[in-house]
Amino acid sequence: MISMTPTALASRRPELRERILETVDLLNRRLASKIASDDIDDYVALHWLEWNGGGLRLTTTGENVCNQMRSSLGGP
C-alpha cells in the first residue's frame, strides 16, 4: 500500500463519495473482491470503512456518508 498525501486523498473524496453506496452493496453481497484495493485503502484512510476480523465494515462516518448520499438521491 502506498500512502496518499492528504491532498491527494482529498482529491479522490468526491469520486469515492459517488461510489460508496455501490461499494457497500458489494460488501453486503460478499463481493469485496470486486472493489479495487486502492479504493479500499482510501476508504479506510478516510475512516469510512474499517477492518474487522478480516472483513470490512462501515464506520459511523461511513454510515453518515451513505445516509447523505441516499438523501441526495431521494432515497430512504
mmCIF file of C-alpha atoms in Angstrom:
data_model
loop_
_atom_site.group_PDB
_atom_site.id
_atom_site.type_symbol
_atom_site.label_atom_id
_atom_site.label_comp_id
_atom_site.label_asym_id
_atom_site.label_seq_id
_atom_site.Cartn_x
_atom_site.Cartn_y
_atom_site.Cartn_z
ATOM 1 C CA MET A 1 0.000 0.000 0.000
ATOM 2 C CA ILE A 2 1.285 3.436 -0.940
ATOM 3 C CA SER A 3 0.197 6.159 1.459
ATOM 4 C CA MET A 4 -1.514 9.061 -0.221
ATOM 5 C CA THR A 5 -0.856 12.600 0.830
ATOM 6 C CA PRO A 6 -3.816 14.297 2.491
ATOM 7 C CA THR A 7 -4.189 16.483 -0.617
ATOM 8 C CA ALA A 8 -4.254 13.504 -2.977
ATOM 9 C CA LEU A 9 -6.735 11.696 -0.759
ATOM 10 C CA ALA A 10 -8.930 14.800 -0.587
ATOM 11 C CA SER A 11 -8.952 14.969 -4.382
ATOM 12 C CA ARG A 12 -10.378 11.424 -4.519
ATOM 13 C CA ARG A 13 -13.045 12.076 -1.886
ATOM 14 C CA PRO A 14 -15.805 13.186 -4.331
ATOM 15 C CA GLU A 15 -15.225 10.131 -6.531
ATOM 16 C CA LEU A 16 -15.304 7.808 -3.521
ATOM 17 C CA ARG A 17 -18.457 9.520 -2.198
ATOM 18 C CA GLU A 18 -20.181 8.832 -5.511
ATOM 19 C CA ARG A 19 -19.288 5.134 -5.279
ATOM 20 C CA ILE A 20 -19.798 4.461 -1.561
ATOM 21 C CA LEU A 21 -23.312 3.023 -1.970
ATOM 22 C CA GLU A 22 -22.138 0.669 -4.714
ATOM 23 C CA THR A 23 -19.174 -0.335 -2.543
ATOM 24 C CA VAL A 24 -21.412 -1.079 0.440
ATOM 25 C CA ASP A 25 -23.724 -3.108 -1.803
ATOM 26 C CA LEU A 26 -20.760 -5.210 -2.949
ATOM 27 C CA LEU A 27 -19.690 -5.733 0.673
ATOM 28 C CA ASN A 28 -23.217 -6.766 1.667
ATOM 29 C CA ARG A 29 -23.284 -9.265 -1.197
ATOM 30 C CA ARG A 30 -19.863 -10.577 -0.110
ATOM 31 C CA LEU A 31 -18.241 -9.416 -3.337
ATOM 32 C CA ALA A 32 -15.413 -7.373 -1.836
ATOM 33 C CA SER A 33 -13.052 -8.830 -4.431
ATOM 34 C CA LYS A 34 -14.782 -6.584 -6.991
ATOM 35 C CA ILE A 35 -13.684 -3.450 -5.094
ATOM 36 C CA ALA A 36 -10.337 -2.025 -6.192
ATOM 37 C CA SER A 37 -7.708 -2.412 -3.469
ATOM 38 C CA ASP A 38 -6.734 1.266 -3.883
ATOM 39 C CA ASP A 39 -10.347 2.226 -3.193
ATOM 40 C CA ILE A 40 -10.402 0.071 -0.065
ATOM 41 C CA ASP A 41 -7.178 1.672 1.139
ATOM 42 C CA ASP A 42 -8.633 5.127 0.553
ATOM 43 C CA TYR A 43 -11.962 4.327 2.242
ATOM 44 C CA VAL A 44 -10.011 3.083 5.270
ATOM 45 C CA ALA A 45 -7.758 6.177 5.223
ATOM 46 C CA LEU A 46 -10.880 8.372 5.166
ATOM 47 C CA HIS A 47 -12.285 6.344 8.097
ATOM 48 C CA TRP A 48 -15.357 5.381 6.074
ATOM 49 C CA LEU A 49 -14.530 1.654 6.279
ATOM 50 C CA GLU A 50 -12.558 -0.307 8.834
ATOM 51 C CA TRP A 51 -11.115 -3.774 9.055
ATOM 52 C CA ASN A 52 -12.925 -6.034 11.489
ATOM 53 C CA GLY A 53 -11.816 -9.624 11.955
ATOM 54 C CA GLY A 54 -10.560 -9.959 8.382
ATOM 55 C CA GLY A 55 -13.622 -8.262 6.895
ATOM 56 C CA LEU A 56 -14.590 -4.718 6.120
ATOM 57 C CA ARG A 57 -17.407 -2.787 7.721
ATOM 58 C CA LEU A 58 -18.729 0.742 7.649
ATOM 59 C CA THR A 59 -17.638 3.116 10.361
ATOM 60 C CA THR A 60 -20.030 5.646 11.857
ATOM 61 C CA THR A 61 -18.548 8.211 9.476
ATOM 62 C CA GLY A 62 -19.114 5.842 6.558
ATOM 63 C CA GLU A 63 -22.733 5.324 7.618
ATOM 64 C CA ASN A 64 -23.207 9.091 7.698
ATOM 65 C CA VAL A 65 -21.723 9.463 4.204
ATOM 66 C CA CYS A 66 -24.058 6.722 2.933
ATOM 67 C CA ASN A 67 -27.054 8.433 4.527
ATOM 68 C CA GLN A 68 -26.070 11.744 2.913
ATOM 69 C CA MET A 69 -25.737 10.074 -0.485
ATOM 70 C CA ARG A 70 -29.113 8.335 -0.125
ATOM 71 C CA SER A 71 -30.706 11.663 0.801
ATOM 72 C CA SER A 72 -29.158 13.376 -2.206
ATOM 73 C CA LEU A 73 -30.586 10.626 -4.426
ATOM 74 C CA GLY A 74 -34.016 10.987 -2.841
ATOM 75 C CA GLY A 75 -33.881 7.524 -1.268
ATOM 76 C CA PRO A 76 -34.921 6.388 2.210
#
